[in-house]
């Protein structure tokens, strides 16, 4: 039984973090050989669709000037780009500062109800087909809106996920450096997922949807962007991923602040797995079920348990004298965790990320509002 559990756990861990990427890459190669994708043409200025850029904000007075400067630098006709800020219970100078920008429509809610509620409030006040959601503290590249308009020419695309780029202020900024490495890995998987069929969710830093495909989500939703985008997949549309539209932000100030973010994401991941459980049915969604379980569900549920179960299982097998292969794997595990304890960036962030899945479980049961404490950025 111990041997069976050990190899089952090891297989799940290796598949989740290495195997799926390899299988996905091979499937994409086969698809490229079997089909020839027709590239979407660029759109001339007179054919560009109207787009609403929506920012949901809570007490963002410190970043408004920088965000608005970045917004005004976007390469898109001003008469086709509508700016909306939804201020959810802000009690600082956010509203008064936004009043200085005549091209911004402010939708204010005096009660703070969380981002999911703010998104639903804002969507009801928007009449353009394309809604581009982004955060106040993320800066977009100038060509982001044009790239999104180009991808939205495909009627099968119901959502576009832009790339997230995490910046660090220095090489010693371990939280930002670790998060940046993680997002490089995650971006590669998203690109391959999108090429195979559909990306598995869009990040709130740059999530674009067709307004008519928006599904009302409960106010206590923790990963609103992920649920909204995956509900669009459930309706038979695809999430396109592009690295030509990206959002840049600084990483968390330190690992304590990053832990706040990771706990919320882990809790939201567990919540999302339950609420999107119908997407795991291979009879109804064969390709999506494979991608969703492999890329998201395992990482948020079973894999962290398997990862930390490997050490005691492996130790039992070594003490039982089951063979040299178990001794070698046990030594490799000890070296890996020793490197994490010594501060080696990749291994430390990997262990940190998985530990926070367990902390996320407690967070999920203690949070019933969908509101969270923002992590301070570097």
C-alpha positions as YAML, in Angstrom:
chain: A
units: angstrom
residues:
- id: 1
  name: UNK
  ca: [0.00, 0.00, 0.00]
- id: 2
  name: UNK
  ca: [2.82, 2.44, 0.87]
- id: 3
  name: UNK
  ca: [4.59, 1.75, -2.42]
- id: 4
  name: UNK
  ca: [1.35, 2.26, -4.38]
- id: 5
  name: UNK
  ca: [0.60, 5.55, -2.59]
- id: 6
  name: UNK
  ca: [4.15, 6.78, -3.10]
- id: 7
  name: UNK
  ca: [4.14, 6.20, -6.85]
- id: 8
  name: UNK
  ca: [0.62, 7.59, -7.21]
- id: 9
  name: UNK
  ca: [1.62, 10.80, -5.38]
- id: 10
  name: UNK
  ca: [4.86, 11.11, -7.34]
- id: 11
  name: UNK
  ca: [3.05, 10.62, -10.65]
- id: 12
  name: UNK
  ca: [0.46, 13.29, -9.82]
- id: 13
  name: UNK
  ca: [3.12, 15.82, -8.74]
- id: 14
  name: UNK
  ca: [5.35, 15.23, -11.77]
- id: 15
  name: UNK
  ca: [2.39, 15.31, -14.17]
- id: 16
  name: UNK
  ca: [1.00, 18.52, -12.70]
- id: 17
  name: UNK
  ca: [4.21, 20.54, -12.87]
- id: 18
  name: UNK
  ca: [6.13, 18.90, -15.73]
- id: 19
  name: UNK
  ca: [4.16, 16.21, -17.51]
- id: 20
  name: UNK
  ca: [1.16, 18.30, -18.48]
- id: 21
  name: UNK
  ca: [3.37, 20.91, -20.12]
- id: 22
  name: UNK
  ca: [5.14, 18.21, -22.15]
- id: 23
  name: UNK
  ca: [1.88, 16.51, -23.19]
- id: 24
  name: UNK
  ca: [0.35, 19.88, -24.05]
- id: 25
  name: UNK
  ca: [3.34, 20.86, -26.18]
- id: 26
  name: UNK
  ca: [3.20, 17.57, -28.10]
- id: 27
  name: UNK
  ca: [-0.55, 17.93, -28.71]
- id: 28
  name: UNK
  ca: [-0.02, 21.47, -30.02]
- id: 29
  name: UNK
  ca: [2.74, 20.22, -32.36]
- id: 30
  name: UNK
  ca: [0.37, 17.56, -33.72]
- id: 31
  name: UNK
  ca: [-2.35, 20.17, -34.21]
- id: 32
  name: UNK
  ca: [0.07, 22.45, -36.08]
- id: 33
  name: UNK
  ca: [0.97, 19.61, -38.43]
- id: 34
  name: UNK
  ca: [-2.65, 18.56, -38.94]
- id: 35
  name: UNK
  ca: [-4.18, 22.00, -39.44]
- id: 36
  name: UNK
  ca: [-3.04, 25.28, -40.88]
- id: 37
  name: UNK
  ca: [-4.30, 28.23, -38.88]
- id: 38
  name: UNK
  ca: [-5.29, 31.32, -40.82]
- id: 39
  name: UNK
  ca: [-3.89, 34.44, -39.11]
- id: 40
  name: UNK
  ca: [-6.28, 37.25, -38.27]
- id: 41
  name: UNK
  ca: [-5.71, 40.44, -40.22]
- id: 42
  name: UNK
  ca: [-5.01, 43.79, -38.60]
- id: 43
  name: UNK
  ca: [-7.96, 46.19, -38.36]
- id: 44
  name: UNK
  ca: [-7.90, 49.64, -39.95]
- id: 45
  name: UNK
  ca: [-8.76, 52.58, -37.71]
- id: 46
  name: UNK
  ca: [-12.17, 53.16, -39.29]
- id: 47
  name: UNK
  ca: [-13.18, 49.53, -38.55]
- id: 48
  name: UNK
  ca: [-12.02, 49.37, -34.94]
- id: 49
  name: UNK
  ca: [-14.82, 48.43, -32.51]
- id: 50
  name: UNK
  ca: [-15.79, 50.50, -29.51]
- id: 51
  name: UNK
  ca: [-14.18, 49.23, -26.32]
- id: 52
  name: UNK
  ca: [-14.79, 50.10, -22.68]
- id: 53
  name: UNK
  ca: [-11.80, 50.01, -20.35]
- id: 54
  name: UNK
  ca: [-13.19, 49.29, -16.89]
- id: 55
  name: UNK
  ca: [-11.19, 49.62, -13.67]
- id: 56
  name: UNK
  ca: [-12.67, 48.42, -10.38]
- id: 57
  name: UNK
  ca: [-11.01, 50.31, -7.55]
- id: 58
  name: UNK
  ca: [-11.01, 50.57, -3.78]
- id: 59
  name: UNK
  ca: [-8.96, 53.41, -2.27]
- id: 60
  name: UNK
  ca: [-6.50, 53.82, -5.14]
- id: 61
  name: UNK
  ca: [-5.62, 57.51, -4.71]
- id: 62
  name: UNK
  ca: [-1.87, 56.84, -4.81]
- id: 63
  name: UNK
  ca: [-1.91, 55.27, -8.26]
- id: 64
  name: UNK
  ca: [-4.57, 57.22, -10.17]
- id: 65
  name: UNK
  ca: [-2.23, 59.73, -11.83]
- id: 66
  name: UNK
  ca: [0.12, 57.01, -13.08]
- id: 67
  name: UNK
  ca: [-2.77, 54.80, -14.22]
- id: 68
  name: UNK
  ca: [-4.49, 57.61, -16.12]
- id: 69
  name: UNK
  ca: [-1.22, 58.65, -17.76]
- id: 70
  name: UNK
  ca: [-0.74, 55.06, -18.89]
- id: 71
  name: UNK
  ca: [-4.35, 54.88, -20.14]
- id: 72
  name: UNK
  ca: [-3.98, 58.06, -22.20]
- id: 73
  name: UNK
  ca: [-0.90, 56.56, -23.88]
- id: 74
  name: UNK
  ca: [-2.87, 53.62, -25.29]
- id: 75
  name: UNK
  ca: [-2.75, 53.51, -29.09]
- id: 76
  name: UNK
  ca: [-6.47, 53.51, -29.81]
- id: 77
  name: UNK
  ca: [-8.84, 56.20, -31.15]
- id: 78
  name: UNK
  ca: [-10.16, 58.19, -28.19]
- id: 79
  name: UNK
  ca: [-13.69, 58.27, -29.63]
- id: 80
  name: UNK
  ca: [-13.76, 54.45, -29.61]
- id: 81
  name: UNK
  ca: [-12.22, 53.88, -26.18]
- id: 82
  name: UNK
  ca: [-14.52, 54.60, -23.23]
- id: 83
  name: UNK
  ca: [-13.06, 54.86, -19.73]
- id: 84
  name: UNK
  ca: [-15.04, 53.67, -16.70]
- id: 85
  name: UNK
  ca: [-13.90, 53.46, -13.08]
- id: 86
  name: UNK
  ca: [-16.09, 51.58, -10.60]
- id: 87
  name: UNK
  ca: [-15.16, 52.78, -7.11]
- id: 88
  name: UNK
  ca: [-16.37, 50.25, -4.58]
- id: 89
  name: UNK
  ca: [-16.80, 51.92, -1.20]
- id: 90
  name: UNK
  ca: [-13.70, 54.11, -1.63]
- id: 91
  name: UNK
  ca: [-13.35, 56.54, 1.28]
- id: 92
  name: UNK
  ca: [-10.09, 58.23, 0.30]
- id: 93
  name: UNK
  ca: [-9.56, 60.80, -2.49]
- id: 94
  name: UNK
  ca: [-10.13, 58.33, -5.35]
- id: 95
  name: UNK
  ca: [-13.40, 59.90, -6.53]
- id: 96
  name: UNK
  ca: [-12.24, 63.51, -6.26]
- id: 97
  name: UNK
  ca: [-9.03, 62.77, -8.15]
- id: 98
  name: UNK
  ca: [-10.94, 60.99, -10.94]
- id: 99
  name: UNK
  ca: [-13.24, 64.02, -11.24]
- id: 100
  name: UNK
  ca: [-10.28, 65.87, -12.79]
- id: 101
  name: UNK
  ca: [-10.51, 63.60, -15.87]
- id: 102
  name: UNK
  ca: [-13.52, 64.57, -18.02]
- id: 103
  name: UNK
  ca: [-13.17, 61.46, -20.20]
- id: 104
  name: UNK
  ca: [-13.71, 59.14, -17.21]
- id: 105
  name: UNK
  ca: [-17.14, 57.92, -16.16]
- id: 106
  name: UNK
  ca: [-17.13, 57.15, -12.42]
- id: 107
  name: UNK
  ca: [-19.61, 54.62, -11.08]
- id: 108
  name: UNK
  ca: [-19.60, 54.93, -7.31]
- id: 109
  name: UNK
  ca: [-20.99, 52.59, -4.70]
- id: 110
  name: UNK
  ca: [-20.83, 53.98, -1.15]
- id: 111
  name: UNK
  ca: [-20.81, 50.49, 0.36]
- id: 112
  name: UNK
  ca: [-17.81, 48.25, -0.11]
- id: 113
  name: UNK
  ca: [-19.10, 44.91, -1.36]
- id: 114
  name: UNK
  ca: [-16.04, 43.41, -3.07]
- id: 115
  name: UNK
  ca: [-14.73, 43.21, -6.61]
- id: 116
  name: UNK
  ca: [-17.30, 40.73, -7.91]
- id: 117
  name: UNK
  ca: [-20.12, 43.08, -6.94]
- id: 118
  name: UNK
  ca: [-18.23, 46.05, -8.41]
- id: 119
  name: UNK
  ca: [-17.80, 44.25, -11.75]
- id: 120
  name: UNK
  ca: [-21.51, 43.44, -11.95]
- id: 121
  name: UNK
  ca: [-22.38, 47.04, -11.04]
- id: 122
  name: UNK
  ca: [-20.08, 48.40, -13.73]
- id: 123
  name: UNK
  ca: [-21.16, 46.01, -16.49]
- id: 124
  name: UNK
  ca: [-24.78, 47.16, -16.12]
- id: 125
  name: UNK
  ca: [-23.69, 50.72, -16.96]
- id: 126
  name: UNK
  ca: [-21.73, 49.77, -20.09]
- id: 127
  name: UNK
  ca: [-23.17, 49.44, -23.58]
- id: 128
  name: UNK
  ca: [-20.15, 48.54, -25.74]
- id: 129
  name: UNK
  ca: [-19.79, 44.93, -26.88]
- id: 130
  name: UNK
  ca: [-16.18, 44.61, -25.69]
- id: 131
  name: UNK
  ca: [-15.31, 45.26, -22.05]
- id: 132
  name: UNK
  ca: [-11.65, 45.36, -21.08]
- id: 133
  name: UNK
  ca: [-11.15, 44.85, -17.34]
- id: 134
  name: UNK
  ca: [-7.88, 45.79, -15.68]
- id: 135
  name: UNK
  ca: [-6.60, 46.72, -12.23]
- id: 136
  name: UNK
  ca: [-5.69, 50.19, -11.05]
- id: 137
  name: UNK
  ca: [-2.11, 49.20, -10.23]
- id: 138
  name: UNK
  ca: [-1.35, 47.49, -13.57]
- id: 139
  name: UNK
  ca: [0.03, 49.34, -16.58]
- id: 140
  name: UNK
  ca: [-0.81, 48.27, -20.13]
- id: 141
  name: UNK
  ca: [1.40, 48.34, -23.21]
- id: 142
  name: UNK
  ca: [0.35, 50.92, -25.84]
- id: 143
  name: UNK
  ca: [-0.79, 48.34, -28.41]
- id: 144
  name: UNK
  ca: [-2.89, 46.26, -25.99]
- id: 145
  name: UNK
  ca: [-6.34, 47.45, -27.10]
- id: 146
  name: UNK
  ca: [-5.58, 47.06, -30.82]
- id: 147
  name: UNK
  ca: [-4.34, 43.50, -30.25]
- id: 148
  name: UNK
  ca: [-7.49, 42.65, -28.32]
- id: 149
  name: UNK
  ca: [-9.73, 44.14, -31.03]
- id: 150
  name: UNK
  ca: [-7.86, 42.02, -33.60]
- id: 151
  name: UNK
  ca: [-8.44, 38.80, -31.67]
- id: 152
  name: UNK
  ca: [-12.09, 39.62, -31.06]
- id: 153
  name: UNK
  ca: [-12.68, 39.44, -34.83]
- id: 154
  name: UNK
  ca: [-12.98, 35.69, -34.32]
- id: 155
  name: UNK
  ca: [-16.64, 35.06, -33.36]
- id: 156
  name: UNK
  ca: [-15.59, 31.92, -31.44]
- id: 157
  name: UNK
  ca: [-13.50, 34.03, -29.05]
- id: 158
  name: UNK
  ca: [-15.60, 35.19, -26.13]
- id: 159
  name: UNK
  ca: [-12.75, 36.33, -23.91]
- id: 160
  name: UNK
  ca: [-9.14, 37.45, -24.28]
- id: 161
  name: UNK
  ca: [-6.51, 36.98, -21.62]
- id: 162
  name: UNK
  ca: [-3.53, 39.29, -21.77]
- id: 163
  name: UNK
  ca: [-0.12, 38.42, -20.38]
- id: 164
  name: UNK
  ca: [0.83, 39.38, -16.84]
- id: 165
  name: UNK
  ca: [4.36, 40.66, -16.30]
- id: 166
  name: UNK
  ca: [5.68, 41.02, -12.76]
- id: 167
  name: UNK
  ca: [8.39, 43.60, -12.15]
- id: 168
  name: UNK
  ca: [10.90, 43.62, -9.32]
- id: 169
  name: UNK
  ca: [12.56, 46.76, -7.99]
- id: 170
  name: UNK
  ca: [15.79, 44.87, -7.21]
- id: 171
  name: UNK
  ca: [17.40, 41.44, -7.47]
- id: 172
  name: UNK
  ca: [16.95, 41.02, -3.71]
- id: 173
  name: UNK
  ca: [13.16, 41.36, -3.98]
- id: 174
  name: UNK
  ca: [12.46, 37.63, -3.47]
- id: 175
  name: UNK
  ca: [8.64, 37.85, -3.52]
- id: 176
  name: UNK
  ca: [8.58, 39.68, -6.85]
- id: 177
  name: UNK
  ca: [11.36, 37.54, -8.33]
- id: 178
  name: UNK
  ca: [9.58, 34.34, -7.34]
- id: 179
  name: UNK
  ca: [6.23, 35.55, -8.63]
- id: 180
  name: UNK
  ca: [7.87, 36.66, -11.87]
- id: 181
  name: UNK
  ca: [9.38, 33.21, -12.48]
- id: 182
  name: UNK
  ca: [6.04, 31.59, -11.75]
- id: 183
  name: UNK
  ca: [4.23, 33.82, -14.25]
- id: 184
  name: UNK
  ca: [6.74, 33.08, -17.00]
- id: 185
  name: UNK
  ca: [5.96, 29.39, -16.54]
- id: 186
  name: UNK
  ca: [2.22, 30.08, -16.31]
- id: 187
  name: UNK
  ca: [2.27, 32.24, -19.44]
- id: 188
  name: UNK
  ca: [3.85, 29.43, -21.44]
- id: 189
  name: UNK
  ca: [1.09, 27.04, -20.38]
- id: 190
  name: UNK
  ca: [-1.60, 29.60, -21.16]
- id: 191
  name: UNK
  ca: [-0.21, 30.17, -24.65]
- id: 192
  name: UNK
  ca: [-0.15, 26.43, -25.36]
- id: 193
  name: UNK
  ca: [-3.62, 25.94, -23.83]
- id: 194
  name: UNK
  ca: [-4.97, 28.68, -26.08]
- id: 195
  name: UNK
  ca: [-3.36, 27.16, -29.15]
- id: 196
  name: UNK
  ca: [-4.74, 23.70, -28.38]
- id: 197
  name: UNK
  ca: [-8.28, 24.97, -27.74]
- id: 198
  name: UNK
  ca: [-8.73, 27.62, -25.04]
- id: 199
  name: UNK
  ca: [-6.76, 29.23, -22.24]
- id: 200
  name: UNK
  ca: [-7.95, 28.08, -18.84]
- id: 201
  name: UNK
  ca: [-9.06, 31.37, -17.36]
- id: 202
  name: UNK
  ca: [-8.06, 35.00, -17.60]
- id: 203
  name: UNK
  ca: [-6.25, 37.02, -14.94]
- id: 204
  name: UNK
  ca: [-7.88, 40.20, -13.65]
- id: 205
  name: UNK
  ca: [-4.86, 42.29, -14.59]
- id: 206
  name: UNK
  ca: [-6.09, 42.14, -18.20]
- id: 207
  name: UNK
  ca: [-9.31, 40.23, -18.85]
- id: 208
  name: UNK
  ca: [-11.47, 41.14, -21.85]
- id: 209
  name: UNK
  ca: [-14.99, 39.81, -22.43]
- id: 210
  name: UNK
  ca: [-17.94, 40.18, -24.75]
- id: 211
  name: UNK
  ca: [-20.49, 41.96, -22.57]
- id: 212
  name: UNK
  ca: [-23.44, 39.82, -23.66]
- id: 213
  name: UNK
  ca: [-21.62, 36.70, -22.47]
- id: 214
  name: UNK
  ca: [-21.21, 38.02, -18.92]
- id: 215
  name: UNK
  ca: [-22.74, 35.72, -16.31]
- id: 216
  name: UNK
  ca: [-23.85, 37.03, -12.93]
- id: 217
  name: UNK
  ca: [-21.57, 35.62, -10.26]
- id: 218
  name: UNK
  ca: [-22.14, 35.57, -6.48]
- id: 219
  name: UNK
  ca: [-20.76, 38.53, -4.54]
- id: 220
  name: UNK
  ca: [-18.61, 36.19, -2.44]
- id: 221
  name: UNK
  ca: [-16.63, 35.03, -5.50]
- id: 222
  name: UNK
  ca: [-12.91, 35.23, -4.74]
- id: 223
  name: UNK
  ca: [-11.48, 34.70, -8.26]
- id: 224
  name: UNK
  ca: [-14.03, 36.78, -10.14]
- id: 225
  name: UNK
  ca: [-11.94, 37.10, -13.30]
- id: 226
  name: UNK
  ca: [-11.35, 33.35, -13.49]
- id: 227
  name: UNK
  ca: [-14.99, 32.41, -12.90]
- id: 228
  name: UNK
  ca: [-16.28, 35.01, -15.38]
- id: 229
  name: UNK
  ca: [-13.90, 33.86, -18.11]
- id: 230
  name: UNK
  ca: [-14.52, 30.14, -17.52]
- id: 231
  name: UNK
  ca: [-18.30, 30.65, -17.55]
- id: 232
  name: UNK
  ca: [-17.77, 31.96, -21.09]
- id: 233
  name: UNK
  ca: [-15.94, 28.72, -21.95]
- id: 234
  name: UNK
  ca: [-18.89, 26.81, -20.53]
- id: 235
  name: UNK
  ca: [-21.09, 28.56, -23.10]
- id: 236
  name: UNK
  ca: [-18.99, 27.13, -25.93]
- id: 237
  name: UNK
  ca: [-16.66, 30.08, -26.57]
- id: 238
  name: UNK
  ca: [-12.87, 30.20, -26.29]
- id: 239
  name: UNK
  ca: [-10.45, 32.27, -24.25]
- id: 240
  name: UNK
  ca: [-7.70, 33.55, -26.54]
- id: 241
  name: UNK
  ca: [-4.33, 34.27, -24.98]
- id: 242
  name: UNK
  ca: [-1.90, 36.86, -26.29]
- id: 243
  name: UNK
  ca: [1.48, 38.11, -25.15]
- id: 244
  name: UNK
  ca: [1.10, 41.18, -27.39]
- id: 245
  name: UNK
  ca: [-1.34, 42.70, -24.89]
- id: 246
  name: UNK
  ca: [0.18, 42.71, -21.44]
- id: 247
  name: UNK
  ca: [-0.24, 44.20, -18.00]
- id: 248
  name: UNK
  ca: [2.75, 45.14, -15.87]
- id: 249
  name: UNK
  ca: [2.81, 45.43, -12.10]
- id: 250
  name: UNK
  ca: [5.30, 45.29, -9.28]
- id: 251
  name: UNK
  ca: [5.38, 42.13, -7.19]
- id: 252
  name: UNK
  ca: [4.33, 41.98, -3.54]
- id: 253
  name: UNK
  ca: [6.44, 43.97, -1.09]
- id: 254
  name: UNK
  ca: [7.64, 40.82, 0.69]
- id: 255
  name: UNK
  ca: [6.70, 37.18, 1.25]
- id: 256
  name: UNK
  ca: [4.29, 38.12, 4.05]
- id: 257
  name: UNK
  ca: [2.33, 40.32, 1.64]
- id: 258
  name: UNK
  ca: [2.61, 37.73, -1.12]
- id: 259
  name: UNK
  ca: [1.17, 35.14, 1.27]
- id: 260
  name: UNK
  ca: [-2.03, 37.23, 1.56]
- id: 261
  name: UNK
  ca: [-2.40, 37.05, -2.21]
- id: 262
  name: UNK
  ca: [-1.56, 33.37, -2.46]
- id: 263
  name: UNK
  ca: [-4.02, 32.45, 0.30]
- id: 264
  name: UNK
  ca: [-6.82, 34.25, -1.51]
- id: 265
  name: UNK
  ca: [-5.92, 32.66, -4.86]
- id: 266
  name: UNK
  ca: [-5.74, 29.20, -3.27]
- id: 267
  name: UNK
  ca: [-9.09, 29.70, -1.56]
- id: 268
  name: UNK
  ca: [-10.56, 31.06, -4.78]
- id: 269
  name: UNK
  ca: [-9.15, 28.09, -6.67]
- id: 270
  name: UNK
  ca: [-10.93, 25.63, -4.40]
- id: 271
  name: UNK
  ca: [-14.13, 27.66, -4.67]
- id: 272
  name: UNK
  ca: [-13.79, 27.77, -8.47]
- id: 273
  name: UNK
  ca: [-13.25, 24.02, -8.77]
- id: 274
  name: UNK
  ca: [-16.56, 23.42, -7.04]
- id: 275
  name: UNK
  ca: [-18.53, 26.09, -8.90]
- id: 276
  name: UNK
  ca: [-17.11, 25.03, -12.28]
- id: 277
  name: UNK
  ca: [-17.28, 21.28, -11.61]
- id: 278
  name: UNK
  ca: [-19.46, 20.67, -14.69]
- id: 279
  name: UNK
  ca: [-16.43, 21.56, -16.85]
- id: 280
  name: UNK
  ca: [-14.70, 18.44, -15.51]
- id: 281
  name: UNK
  ca: [-17.20, 16.20, -17.31]
- id: 282
  name: UNK
  ca: [-15.30, 14.73, -20.31]
- id: 283
  name: UNK
  ca: [-18.55, 13.62, -21.96]
- id: 284
  name: UNK
  ca: [-19.79, 17.23, -22.20]
- id: 285
  name: UNK
  ca: [-16.46, 19.07, -22.48]
- id: 286
  name: UNK
  ca: [-13.80, 16.55, -23.61]
- id: 287
  name: UNK
  ca: [-10.90, 18.92, -24.37]
- id: 288
  name: UNK
  ca: [-11.78, 21.49, -21.72]
- id: 289
  name: UNK
  ca: [-12.09, 18.80, -19.03]
- id: 290
  name: UNK
  ca: [-8.57, 17.57, -19.86]
- id: 291
  name: UNK
  ca: [-7.13, 21.11, -19.80]
- id: 292
  name: UNK
  ca: [-9.07, 22.30, -16.76]
- id: 293
  name: UNK
  ca: [-8.24, 19.31, -14.56]
- id: 294
  name: UNK
  ca: [-4.60, 19.14, -15.69]
- id: 295
  name: UNK
  ca: [-3.82, 22.85, -15.50]
- id: 296
  name: UNK
  ca: [-6.02, 24.06, -12.64]
- id: 297
  name: UNK
  ca: [-7.89, 21.47, -10.60]
- id: 298
  name: UNK
  ca: [-4.93, 19.26, -9.70]
- id: 299
  name: UNK
  ca: [-2.80, 22.26, -8.71]
- id: 300
  name: UNK
  ca: [-5.50, 23.65, -6.43]
- id: 301
  name: UNK
  ca: [-6.63, 20.41, -4.82]
- id: 302
  name: UNK
  ca: [-4.81, 17.06, -4.86]
- id: 303
  name: UNK
  ca: [-1.26, 17.91, -5.93]
- id: 304
  name: UNK
  ca: [-0.15, 19.92, -2.84]
- id: 305
  name: UNK
  ca: [-1.36, 17.06, -0.62]
- id: 306
  name: UNK
  ca: [0.57, 14.55, -2.75]
- id: 307
  name: UNK
  ca: [3.68, 16.75, -2.73]
- id: 308
  name: UNK
  ca: [3.98, 16.93, 1.04]
- id: 309
  name: UNK
  ca: [2.91, 13.28, 1.50]
- id: 310
  name: UNK
  ca: [5.92, 12.16, -0.52]
- id: 311
  name: UNK
  ca: [8.44, 12.83, 2.26]
- id: 312
  name: UNK
  ca: [6.86, 10.62, 4.97]
- id: 313
  name: UNK
  ca: [5.94, 7.93, 2.42]
- id: 314
  name: UNK
  ca: [9.46, 7.96, 1.02]
- id: 315
  name: UNK
  ca: [10.96, 7.84, 4.52]
- id: 316
  name: UNK
  ca: [8.90, 4.74, 5.38]
- id: 317
  name: UNK
  ca: [10.09, 3.02, 2.22]
- id: 318
  name: UNK
  ca: [13.73, 3.86, 2.96]
- id: 319
  name: UNK
  ca: [13.45, 2.57, 6.54]
- id: 320
  name: UNK
  ca: [11.78, -0.58, 5.23]
- id: 321
  name: UNK
  ca: [14.74, -1.20, 2.90]
- id: 322
  name: UNK
  ca: [12.58, -1.32, -0.24]
- id: 323
  name: UNK
  ca: [15.45, -0.53, -2.60]
- id: 324
  name: UNK
  ca: [18.07, 1.95, -3.76]
- id: 325
  name: UNK
  ca: [15.66, 3.87, -6.00]
- id: 326
  name: UNK
  ca: [13.70, 5.03, -2.94]
- id: 327
  name: UNK
  ca: [16.90, 6.10, -1.19]
- id: 328
  name: UNK
  ca: [17.93, 8.18, -4.21]
- id: 329
  name: UNK
  ca: [14.51, 9.87, -4.44]
- id: 330
  name: UNK
  ca: [14.55, 10.49, -0.66]
- id: 331
  name: UNK
  ca: [17.96, 12.18, -0.89]
- id: 332
  name: UNK
  ca: [16.76, 14.32, -3.81]
- id: 333
  name: UNK
  ca: [13.72, 15.40, -1.78]
- id: 334
  name: UNK
  ca: [15.87, 16.32, 1.22]
- id: 335
  name: UNK
  ca: [18.22, 18.34, -1.01]
- id: 336
  name: UNK
  ca: [15.26, 20.13, -2.60]
- id: 337
  name: UNK
  ca: [13.73, 21.19, 0.72]
- id: 338
  name: UNK
  ca: [17.18, 22.10, 2.05]
- id: 339
  name: UNK
  ca: [17.66, 24.40, -0.93]
- id: 340
  name: UNK
  ca: [14.26, 25.99, -0.21]
- id: 341
  name: UNK
  ca: [15.27, 26.54, 3.43]
- id: 342
  name: UNK
  ca: [18.57, 28.02, 2.24]
- id: 343
  name: UNK
  ca: [16.68, 30.55, 0.12]
- id: 344
  name: UNK
  ca: [17.20, 29.19, -3.40]
- id: 345
  name: UNK
  ca: [14.62, 31.23, -5.30]
- id: 346
  name: UNK
  ca: [12.82, 28.61, -7.40]
- id: 347
  name: UNK
  ca: [12.53, 25.92, -4.75]
- id: 348
  name: UNK
  ca: [11.66, 28.39, -1.99]
- id: 349
  name: UNK
  ca: [8.81, 29.96, -3.96]
- id: 350
  name: UNK
  ca: [7.54, 26.54, -5.07]
- id: 351
  name: UNK
  ca: [7.29, 25.32, -1.45]
- id: 352
  name: UNK
  ca: [5.85, 28.66, -0.34]
- id: 353
  name: UNK
  ca: [3.19, 28.51, -3.07]
- id: 354
  name: UNK
  ca: [2.07, 25.00, -2.16]
- id: 355
  name: UNK
  ca: [2.02, 25.65, 1.59]
- id: 356
  name: UNK
  ca: [-0.35, 28.53, 0.98]
- id: 357
  name: UNK
  ca: [-2.86, 26.15, -0.62]
- id: 358
  name: UNK
  ca: [-3.47, 24.74, 2.88]
- id: 359
  name: UNK
  ca: [-3.70, 28.24, 4.35]
- id: 360
  name: UNK
  ca: [-6.17, 29.03, 1.58]
- id: 361
  name: UNK
  ca: [-8.49, 26.31, 2.82]
- id: 362
  name: UNK
  ca: [-8.81, 28.10, 6.15]
- id: 363
  name: UNK
  ca: [-9.21, 31.42, 4.35]
- id: 364
  name: UNK
  ca: [-12.10, 30.02, 2.29]
- id: 365
  name: UNK
  ca: [-14.07, 28.89, 5.32]
- id: 366
  name: UNK
  ca: [-13.49, 32.18, 7.15]
- id: 367
  name: UNK
  ca: [-14.38, 34.53, 4.26]
- id: 368
  name: UNK
  ca: [-17.99, 34.80, 3.17]
- id: 369
  name: UNK
  ca: [-18.01, 38.27, 1.58]
- id: 370
  name: UNK
  ca: [-15.66, 38.14, -1.41]
- id: 371
  name: UNK
  ca: [-13.66, 41.06, 0.03]
- id: 372
  name: UNK
  ca: [-9.97, 40.74, 0.85]
- id: 373
  name: UNK
  ca: [-7.06, 42.73, 2.17]
- id: 374
  name: UNK
  ca: [-4.90, 43.96, -0.69]
- id: 375
  name: UNK
  ca: [-1.28, 42.84, -0.70]
- id: 376
  name: UNK
  ca: [1.14, 45.76, -0.56]
- id: 377
  name: UNK
  ca: [3.25, 46.04, -3.69]
- id: 378
  name: UNK
  ca: [6.98, 46.65, -3.81]
...
